[in-house]
Short mmCIF file of C-alpha atoms and ligand atoms in Angstrom, two decimals:
data_model
loop_
_atom_site.label_atom_id
_atom_site.label_comp_id
_atom_site.label_asym_id
_atom_site.label_seq_id
_atom_site.Cartn_x
_atom_site.Cartn_y
_atom_site.Cartn_z
CA MET A 29 -75.52 -28.31 17.03
CA GLU A 30 -78.23 -29.78 18.19
CA LYS A 31 -79.02 -33.27 17.11
CA LYS A 32 -82.29 -33.88 15.91
CA LEU A 33 -84.54 -36.76 17.73
CA GLN A 34 -84.66 -39.68 14.99
CA MET A 35 -85.69 -43.28 15.54
CA VAL A 36 -82.24 -44.19 15.40
CA ASP A 37 -78.75 -42.41 15.10
CA LEU A 38 -76.79 -44.83 12.65
CA HIS A 39 -74.28 -41.55 11.56
CA GLY A 40 -73.24 -40.95 15.29
CA GLN A 41 -72.43 -44.12 16.04
CA TYR A 42 -70.58 -44.45 12.38
CA LEU A 43 -68.57 -41.31 13.78
CA LYS A 44 -67.13 -43.23 16.92
CA ILE A 45 -65.63 -45.88 14.63
CA LYS A 46 -65.06 -44.12 11.41
CA LYS A 47 -61.39 -44.71 11.25
CA GLU A 48 -61.80 -48.45 11.35
CA ILE A 49 -64.45 -48.50 8.99
CA ASP A 50 -63.06 -46.52 6.55
CA GLU A 51 -59.93 -48.52 6.81
CA GLY A 52 -61.36 -51.68 6.42
CA ILE A 53 -63.90 -50.66 3.81
CA ALA A 54 -60.69 -49.03 1.65
CA ALA A 55 -58.91 -52.65 2.16
CA VAL A 56 -61.92 -54.61 0.48
CA LEU A 57 -61.54 -51.82 -2.64
CA GLU A 58 -57.91 -52.06 -3.08
CA THR A 59 -58.35 -56.05 -3.44
CA CYS A 60 -61.75 -56.15 -5.04
CA ALA A 61 -62.38 -59.74 -3.02
CA PHE A 62 -65.79 -58.24 -2.93
CA ILE A 63 -67.57 -61.37 -2.72
CA ASN A 64 -66.39 -64.19 -0.54
CA GLY A 65 -62.75 -62.29 1.03
CA PRO A 66 -61.15 -63.46 4.01
CA GLN A 67 -63.20 -61.24 5.98
CA VAL A 68 -66.34 -62.89 5.37
CA LYS A 69 -65.02 -66.25 7.43
CA GLN A 70 -63.45 -64.23 9.87
CA PHE A 71 -66.59 -62.68 10.96
CA ALA A 72 -68.59 -65.61 10.41
CA ASP A 73 -66.20 -67.32 12.77
CA ALA A 74 -66.32 -64.47 15.45
CA LEU A 75 -69.83 -64.35 15.54
CA ALA A 76 -70.41 -68.24 16.02
CA SER A 77 -67.88 -67.49 19.30
CA TYR A 78 -69.75 -64.51 20.38
CA THR A 79 -73.00 -66.59 20.06
CA GLY A 80 -71.70 -69.84 21.55
CA VAL A 81 -72.64 -72.17 18.55
CA ARG A 82 -70.33 -74.01 16.57
CA HIS A 83 -71.29 -72.58 13.34
CA ALA A 84 -72.61 -69.31 11.83
CA VAL A 85 -73.26 -69.39 7.90
CA PRO A 86 -73.36 -65.69 6.82
CA CYS A 87 -76.26 -64.82 3.75
CA ALA A 88 -77.64 -61.93 2.18
CA ASN A 89 -80.38 -60.87 5.01
CA GLY A 90 -82.39 -62.03 7.82
CA THR A 91 -85.12 -63.00 5.67
CA ASP A 92 -83.19 -65.23 3.51
CA ALA A 93 -81.55 -66.88 6.82
CA LEU A 94 -85.12 -67.90 7.62
CA MET A 95 -85.86 -69.55 4.45
CA ILE A 96 -82.57 -71.07 4.16
CA SER A 97 -82.93 -72.99 7.50
CA LEU A 98 -86.35 -74.20 6.21
CA MET A 99 -84.78 -75.44 3.52
CA ALA A 100 -82.01 -77.05 5.11
CA LEU A 101 -84.10 -78.46 7.64
CA GLY A 102 -85.82 -80.66 4.16
CA LEU A 103 -89.41 -79.44 5.02
CA ARG A 104 -92.02 -80.15 2.58
CA PRO A 105 -95.04 -78.80 1.40
CA GLY A 106 -98.09 -78.65 3.32
CA ASP A 107 -95.67 -78.93 6.55
CA GLU A 108 -96.93 -76.85 9.11
CA VAL A 109 -95.05 -73.95 10.91
CA VAL A 110 -95.87 -72.14 13.72
CA VAL A 111 -95.60 -68.22 13.99
CA PRO A 112 -96.86 -65.70 16.10
CA ALA A 113 -99.26 -63.43 14.49
CA PHE A 114 -97.66 -60.44 15.95
CA THR A 115 -94.35 -59.81 14.84
CA TYR A 116 -92.85 -58.69 11.33
CA ALA A 117 -94.00 -60.74 8.40
CA ALA A 118 -90.68 -62.06 7.37
CA SER A 119 -91.25 -65.55 9.42
CA ALA A 120 -94.77 -66.25 8.18
CA GLU A 121 -92.88 -65.25 4.82
CA ALA A 122 -90.13 -67.58 4.03
CA ALA A 123 -92.34 -70.79 5.20
CA ALA A 124 -95.28 -69.64 2.80
CA ILE A 125 -92.89 -69.20 -0.32
CA LEU A 126 -91.42 -72.32 0.31
CA GLY A 127 -95.30 -74.04 0.19
CA LEU A 128 -95.43 -74.49 3.80
CA VAL A 129 -98.16 -73.42 5.99
CA PRO A 130 -97.37 -70.67 8.52
CA VAL A 131 -99.79 -71.34 11.33
CA MET A 132 -100.45 -68.32 13.59
CA ALA A 133 -100.20 -68.77 17.35
CA ASP A 134 -101.08 -65.75 19.78
CA VAL A 135 -98.60 -63.90 22.36
CA ASP A 136 -98.23 -63.20 25.66
CA PRO A 137 -99.67 -59.75 26.30
CA VAL A 138 -96.68 -58.87 28.60
CA SER A 139 -93.61 -59.97 26.95
CA PHE A 140 -95.08 -59.57 23.22
CA ASN A 141 -93.86 -62.95 22.59
CA MET A 142 -94.93 -66.31 21.64
CA THR A 143 -95.38 -68.94 24.39
CA ALA A 144 -95.19 -72.56 25.00
CA GLY A 145 -98.84 -72.69 25.52
CA ASN A 146 -99.58 -70.34 22.56
CA ILE A 147 -97.98 -72.91 20.44
CA ARG A 148 -99.56 -75.92 21.90
CA GLU A 149 -103.27 -74.42 20.90
CA VAL A 150 -102.20 -74.40 17.14
CA LEU A 151 -99.99 -77.91 16.87
CA THR A 152 -101.72 -80.84 14.37
CA PRO A 153 -100.03 -83.78 13.36
CA LYS A 154 -98.40 -81.78 10.39
CA THR A 155 -96.89 -79.04 12.97
CA ARG A 156 -93.07 -80.10 11.95
CA ALA A 157 -91.42 -76.60 13.38
CA VAL A 158 -91.89 -73.69 15.23
CA ILE A 159 -90.37 -69.94 14.84
CA PRO A 160 -90.14 -68.40 18.06
CA VAL A 161 -89.70 -64.48 17.22
CA HIS A 162 -87.53 -62.61 20.17
CA LEU A 163 -89.32 -59.65 19.70
CA PHE A 164 -88.04 -56.07 20.13
CA GLY A 165 -84.56 -57.59 21.91
CA GLN A 166 -86.43 -59.73 24.28
CA SER A 167 -86.18 -63.72 24.45
CA CYS A 168 -89.04 -65.55 24.36
CA ASP A 169 -89.36 -68.25 27.40
CA MET A 170 -87.37 -71.05 25.57
CA GLU A 171 -87.30 -73.64 28.23
CA PRO A 172 -91.14 -74.06 27.94
CA ILE A 173 -90.66 -74.18 24.07
CA LEU A 174 -87.74 -76.31 24.06
CA SER A 175 -89.21 -79.12 25.79
CA LEU A 176 -92.51 -79.04 23.99
CA ALA A 177 -90.73 -79.00 20.53
CA ASP A 178 -88.53 -82.33 22.44
CA GLU A 179 -92.13 -83.89 23.28
CA TYR A 180 -93.55 -83.46 19.97
CA GLY A 181 -90.20 -83.92 17.45
CA LEU A 182 -90.47 -80.34 16.44
CA TYR A 183 -87.86 -78.57 15.04
CA VAL A 184 -87.22 -74.71 16.16
CA ILE A 185 -85.87 -71.87 14.41
CA GLU A 186 -85.50 -68.95 16.55
CA ASP A 187 -85.76 -65.49 14.82
CA ASN A 188 -83.51 -63.21 16.26
CA ALA A 189 -83.47 -60.69 13.72
CA GLN A 190 -84.29 -58.17 16.88
CA SER A 191 -82.68 -59.74 19.86
CA LEU A 192 -79.04 -60.27 18.88
CA GLY A 193 -76.55 -60.15 22.27
CA ALA A 194 -79.96 -60.80 24.18
CA GLU A 195 -79.70 -63.64 26.83
CA TYR A 196 -81.76 -66.33 28.28
CA GLU A 197 -81.34 -68.14 31.83
CA PHE A 198 -82.67 -71.78 31.96
CA SER A 199 -84.24 -72.88 35.47
CA ASP A 200 -80.91 -74.24 36.47
CA GLY A 201 -79.16 -71.35 35.81
CA THR A 202 -77.47 -71.78 32.55
CA VAL A 203 -77.16 -68.86 30.27
CA LYS A 204 -77.77 -68.84 26.78
CA LYS A 205 -77.59 -66.33 23.92
CA THR A 206 -80.62 -65.78 21.67
CA GLY A 207 -80.31 -67.46 18.30
CA ALA A 208 -77.93 -70.62 20.17
CA MET A 209 -80.89 -72.38 21.77
CA GLY A 210 -82.85 -74.11 18.95
CA THR A 211 -82.33 -76.33 16.14
CA MET A 212 -81.24 -73.14 14.19
CA GLY A 213 -80.89 -69.64 15.30
CA CYS A 214 -81.45 -66.44 12.54
CA THR A 215 -80.34 -63.39 12.46
CA SER A 216 -80.29 -59.96 10.62
CA PHE A 217 -77.81 -57.19 9.84
CA PHE A 218 -80.26 -54.60 8.60
CA PRO A 219 -78.87 -51.18 9.30
CA SER A 220 -81.38 -50.27 12.53
CA LYS A 221 -80.72 -54.00 14.12
CA ASN A 222 -78.84 -54.19 17.38
CA LEU A 223 -75.76 -55.45 15.16
CA GLY A 224 -76.30 -53.60 11.92
CA CYS A 225 -74.55 -53.19 8.58
CA TYR A 226 -74.04 -50.66 5.93
CA GLY A 227 -77.00 -52.35 3.79
CA ASP A 228 -78.62 -56.04 3.84
CA GLY A 229 -77.19 -59.00 5.77
CA GLY A 230 -77.86 -61.90 7.66
CA ALA A 231 -76.56 -65.23 9.01
CA ILE A 232 -77.98 -68.69 10.54
CA LEU A 233 -76.66 -69.81 13.94
CA THR A 234 -76.37 -73.54 14.60
CA ASP A 235 -74.49 -76.59 16.54
CA ASP A 236 -75.40 -79.16 13.91
CA ASP A 237 -72.81 -79.77 11.84
CA ARG A 238 -75.09 -81.41 9.44
CA LEU A 239 -77.09 -78.78 9.45
CA ALA A 240 -74.40 -75.91 8.97
CA GLU A 241 -73.26 -78.04 5.86
CA SER A 242 -76.80 -78.14 4.48
CA ALA A 243 -77.22 -74.44 4.96
CA ARG A 244 -74.24 -73.59 3.51
CA MET A 245 -74.98 -75.64 0.41
CA VAL A 246 -78.78 -74.20 0.02
CA ALA A 247 -77.06 -70.58 0.02
CA SER A 248 -74.95 -71.46 -2.56
CA HIS A 249 -76.77 -72.84 -5.58
CA GLY A 250 -77.04 -75.81 -3.81
CA GLN A 251 -73.48 -76.47 -4.75
CA LYS A 252 -71.00 -78.39 -1.98
CA VAL A 253 -68.41 -78.25 -5.20
CA LYS A 254 -68.33 -75.70 -7.84
CA TYR A 255 -70.56 -76.58 -10.90
CA ARG A 256 -72.05 -79.66 -8.89
CA HIS A 257 -75.51 -79.12 -7.81
CA SER A 258 -76.88 -81.51 -5.52
CA VAL A 259 -80.12 -79.88 -4.28
CA ILE A 260 -82.09 -76.48 -5.00
CA GLY A 261 -80.73 -73.62 -3.40
CA CYS A 262 -80.78 -69.91 -4.06
CA ASN A 263 -77.98 -67.37 -4.27
CA SER A 264 -77.44 -65.54 -0.40
CA ARG A 265 -74.00 -64.17 0.02
CA LEU A 266 -72.97 -61.76 2.72
CA ASP A 267 -70.59 -59.44 1.02
CA THR A 268 -67.37 -58.54 1.92
CA ILE A 269 -68.02 -55.08 2.93
CA GLN A 270 -70.72 -55.76 4.83
CA ALA A 271 -68.28 -58.37 6.96
CA VAL A 272 -65.90 -55.35 7.38
CA VAL A 273 -68.23 -53.86 8.92
CA LEU A 274 -70.06 -55.90 10.98
CA GLY A 275 -66.33 -57.29 12.02
CA ALA A 276 -65.51 -53.78 13.24
CA LYS A 277 -69.12 -53.33 15.05
CA LEU A 278 -69.33 -56.89 16.76
CA PRO A 279 -66.68 -56.31 19.73
CA HIS A 280 -68.95 -53.41 20.43
CA LEU A 281 -72.25 -55.00 20.37
CA ASP A 282 -72.46 -55.37 24.44
CA GLU A 283 -71.53 -51.71 24.83
CA TYR A 284 -74.53 -51.18 22.44
CA CYS A 285 -76.63 -53.27 24.29
CA ALA A 286 -75.79 -52.03 27.67
CA ALA A 287 -76.31 -48.32 25.90
CA ARG A 288 -79.92 -49.69 24.84
CA ARG A 289 -80.59 -50.96 28.59
CA GLU A 290 -79.51 -47.77 29.87
CA ALA A 291 -81.64 -45.73 27.54
CA ALA A 292 -84.87 -48.23 28.37
CA ALA A 293 -84.19 -47.93 32.03
CA TYR A 294 -84.09 -44.46 32.10
CA TYR A 295 -87.70 -44.10 29.87
CA THR A 296 -88.94 -46.80 32.59
CA ARG A 297 -88.33 -44.91 35.58
CA ALA A 298 -89.81 -41.99 34.33
CA LEU A 299 -92.76 -43.37 32.48
CA ARG A 300 -93.79 -46.40 35.04
CA ASN A 301 -95.96 -44.51 36.67
CA VAL A 302 -97.66 -42.44 34.10
CA GLU A 303 -101.35 -43.66 34.24
CA GLY A 304 -102.60 -44.85 30.51
CA LEU A 305 -99.90 -46.77 29.46
CA ASP A 306 -97.84 -49.64 30.35
CA VAL A 307 -94.01 -49.65 30.48
CA PRO A 308 -92.14 -52.79 28.83
CA GLU A 309 -91.54 -55.47 30.99
CA GLU A 310 -88.44 -57.43 31.37
CA MET A 311 -89.50 -61.17 31.85
CA PRO A 312 -87.24 -62.45 34.92
CA PHE A 313 -85.52 -65.14 32.84
CA ALA A 314 -84.31 -62.68 29.88
CA ARG A 315 -81.76 -60.32 29.40
CA HIS A 316 -83.70 -57.52 27.11
CA VAL A 317 -81.57 -55.66 24.80
CA TYR A 318 -84.60 -53.44 23.76
CA ASN A 319 -83.97 -53.26 19.82
CA GLN A 320 -87.42 -51.42 20.60
CA TYR A 321 -89.25 -49.73 23.63
CA THR A 322 -92.43 -50.44 23.11
CA LEU A 323 -95.22 -49.20 25.31
CA ARG A 324 -98.68 -50.58 25.42
CA ILE A 325 -101.06 -47.44 25.59
CA GLY A 326 -104.60 -47.46 27.02
CA CYS A 327 -108.26 -46.72 26.49
CA GLY A 328 -107.59 -46.31 22.09
CA ARG A 329 -105.58 -43.21 22.40
CA ARG A 330 -102.38 -44.73 20.74
CA ASP A 331 -103.06 -43.20 17.61
CA GLU A 332 -103.71 -39.77 19.12
CA LEU A 333 -100.79 -39.52 21.25
CA LYS A 334 -98.69 -40.89 17.99
CA ASP A 335 -99.78 -37.39 16.56
CA PHE A 336 -99.50 -35.60 19.83
CA LEU A 337 -95.59 -36.48 19.69
CA GLU A 338 -95.11 -36.03 15.91
CA ALA A 339 -96.48 -32.43 16.22
CA ARG A 340 -93.88 -31.74 18.94
CA GLY A 341 -91.13 -33.01 16.57
CA ILE A 342 -91.21 -36.04 18.62
CA PRO A 343 -91.16 -39.43 16.22
CA SER A 344 -92.49 -42.77 17.11
CA MET A 345 -93.34 -45.78 15.54
CA ILE A 346 -96.19 -48.66 15.18
CA TYR A 347 -94.61 -52.01 15.43
CA TYR A 348 -96.62 -53.88 14.01
CA PRO A 349 -99.87 -52.29 13.01
CA LEU A 350 -101.79 -55.24 11.74
CA PRO A 351 -101.50 -58.96 13.49
CA LEU A 352 -100.71 -61.25 10.70
CA ASP A 353 -104.21 -62.63 10.14
CA ARG A 354 -105.39 -58.96 9.26
CA GLN A 355 -102.41 -58.85 6.65
CA GLU A 356 -103.71 -59.48 3.01
CA ALA A 357 -101.30 -61.92 2.31
CA PHE A 358 -101.29 -63.88 4.96
CA CYS A 359 -105.46 -63.76 5.85
CA ARG A 360 -105.87 -67.03 4.04
CA PHE A 361 -103.60 -69.08 6.42
CA SER A 362 -105.70 -67.66 9.84
CA ARG A 363 -107.89 -70.48 11.31
CA GLU A 364 -110.65 -70.29 13.51
CA SER A 365 -109.32 -72.37 15.85
CA ALA A 366 -106.85 -70.14 16.99
CA SER A 367 -108.13 -67.10 19.22
CA LEU A 368 -105.44 -64.17 18.21
CA GLU A 369 -107.15 -61.78 20.72
CA VAL A 370 -103.86 -60.82 22.21
CA SER A 371 -102.10 -60.38 18.78
CA ARG A 372 -105.10 -57.97 18.02
CA GLU A 373 -105.08 -55.58 21.20
CA LEU A 374 -101.36 -55.11 20.99
CA ALA A 375 -101.51 -54.24 17.12
CA SER A 376 -103.87 -51.74 18.24
CA SER A 377 -102.28 -50.34 21.63
CA VAL A 378 -98.46 -50.67 20.80
CA LEU A 379 -95.86 -47.40 20.52
CA SER A 380 -92.01 -47.30 19.95
CA LEU A 381 -90.53 -44.49 21.39
CA PRO A 382 -87.08 -43.69 20.07
CA LEU A 383 -84.62 -45.53 21.35
CA HIS A 384 -80.92 -46.04 20.26
CA THR A 385 -77.13 -46.30 20.95
CA GLU A 386 -76.43 -42.40 20.89
CA LEU A 387 -79.46 -41.29 22.85
CA ALA A 388 -78.71 -38.30 25.24
CA HIS A 389 -80.72 -37.74 28.34
CA TRP A 390 -82.01 -34.14 27.21
CA GLN A 391 -83.39 -36.14 23.96
CA GLN A 392 -84.91 -38.64 26.01
CA ASP A 393 -86.30 -35.89 28.61
CA MET A 394 -87.94 -34.52 25.55
CA VAL A 395 -90.04 -37.61 24.83
CA ILE A 396 -90.94 -38.10 28.42
CA ASP A 397 -92.17 -34.41 28.87
CA ALA A 398 -94.46 -34.81 25.92
CA VAL A 399 -95.44 -38.07 26.56
CA LYS A 400 -96.16 -36.98 30.41
CA GLU A 401 -97.92 -33.88 28.99
CA PHE A 402 -100.21 -35.96 26.67
CA PHE A 403 -101.80 -37.82 29.49
CA LYS A 404 -102.13 -34.84 32.07
CA GLN A 405 -104.77 -33.52 29.29
C1 PLP B 511 -85.81 -57.46 10.58
C2 PLP B 511 -86.67 -58.61 10.77
C3 PLP B 511 -86.27 -59.76 9.91
C4 PLP B 511 -86.25 -59.59 8.71
O1 PLP B 511 -84.70 -59.48 8.35
P1 PLP B 511 -84.28 -58.79 6.89
O2 PLP B 511 -82.67 -58.72 7.01
O3 PLP B 511 -85.00 -57.36 6.89
O4 PLP B 511 -84.54 -59.69 5.54
C5 PLP B 511 -87.14 -61.15 10.18
N1 PLP B 511 -87.77 -60.90 11.56
C6 PLP B 511 -87.91 -60.11 12.14
C7 PLP B 511 -88.63 -60.26 13.20
C8 PLP B 511 -87.04 -59.05 11.72
O5 PLP B 511 -87.22 -57.90 12.75
#
């Protein structure tokens, strides 16, 4: 049977590891240890070792991971947290909900990521933390961001929700996994992320023993000892069934990333010389893991291309149609001092094509032919 072209193909991926997943879930059903079963810690330890950090603290989702990190760091209302203007809203939201001030920085037009230069433009004496988001699967240029943070005494919270498995190379040749370079790293296991579970999940990564303990306490109603609440926390857990799914999938993450890179290279070879679009670029310091394959479309033709593809049964998505400063909930945080021109321009020109671990070349050829046909008109 011909498979329908989709943005993600979770079912195809599941079928390849069905036996292990089904048996693992059945084992949880037998023990009924739905919360805090031993598989949760097993997965957290495996994730810490995969990313090369001392601690991985599991939680309910990626947005909670960001919020718990900000709480564990003890930031106070009015403290400023720098976030990119071109991203998913979760990082700004986590700050704002705690009474912190999300300050929007612009991004680089080629990598789509916030740079140290962008951050520098919006620093004030109230800045306490920065949240670099490794967007679409590619690492931010972390070395300059880490030295800027050092210079100003800022915490760095990496939003690694889209880039688990990606790497960054420092100028001395050291290679680190994204999420493992800042004060804390946050990730999400939403089903469509590179390591996705079958519901919601998230985790916080850190090398700092004290911060790991704080994050654990915050995620557990502020308790270290049961029924002794030391701080105001929240309730944010990764459940055992999700930990089983993640435990089964983590050993395949490198394969999944390689499949994504291969599919991206196939698109890029075919589309790089098409006039009217820019293919995504891999920065020299980054090993991109393509959570999204995102084109930039020139001449205001993005929406027209999207409709053209849709008419041919080819899905595509706009991540993200509005920069933060144009969002009703966040526009109040926008500042005149910051030029967010690149973020605005990207919001009106980006288009993500279908890309997942199960994508076949004939499916990609369909997409490629349609894109080429559009630009020939
Ligand atoms: C998905 C995502 C999140 C939030 O993760 P959830 O698990 O959905 O809460 C945060 N930041 C970015 C960049 C994301 O893509």
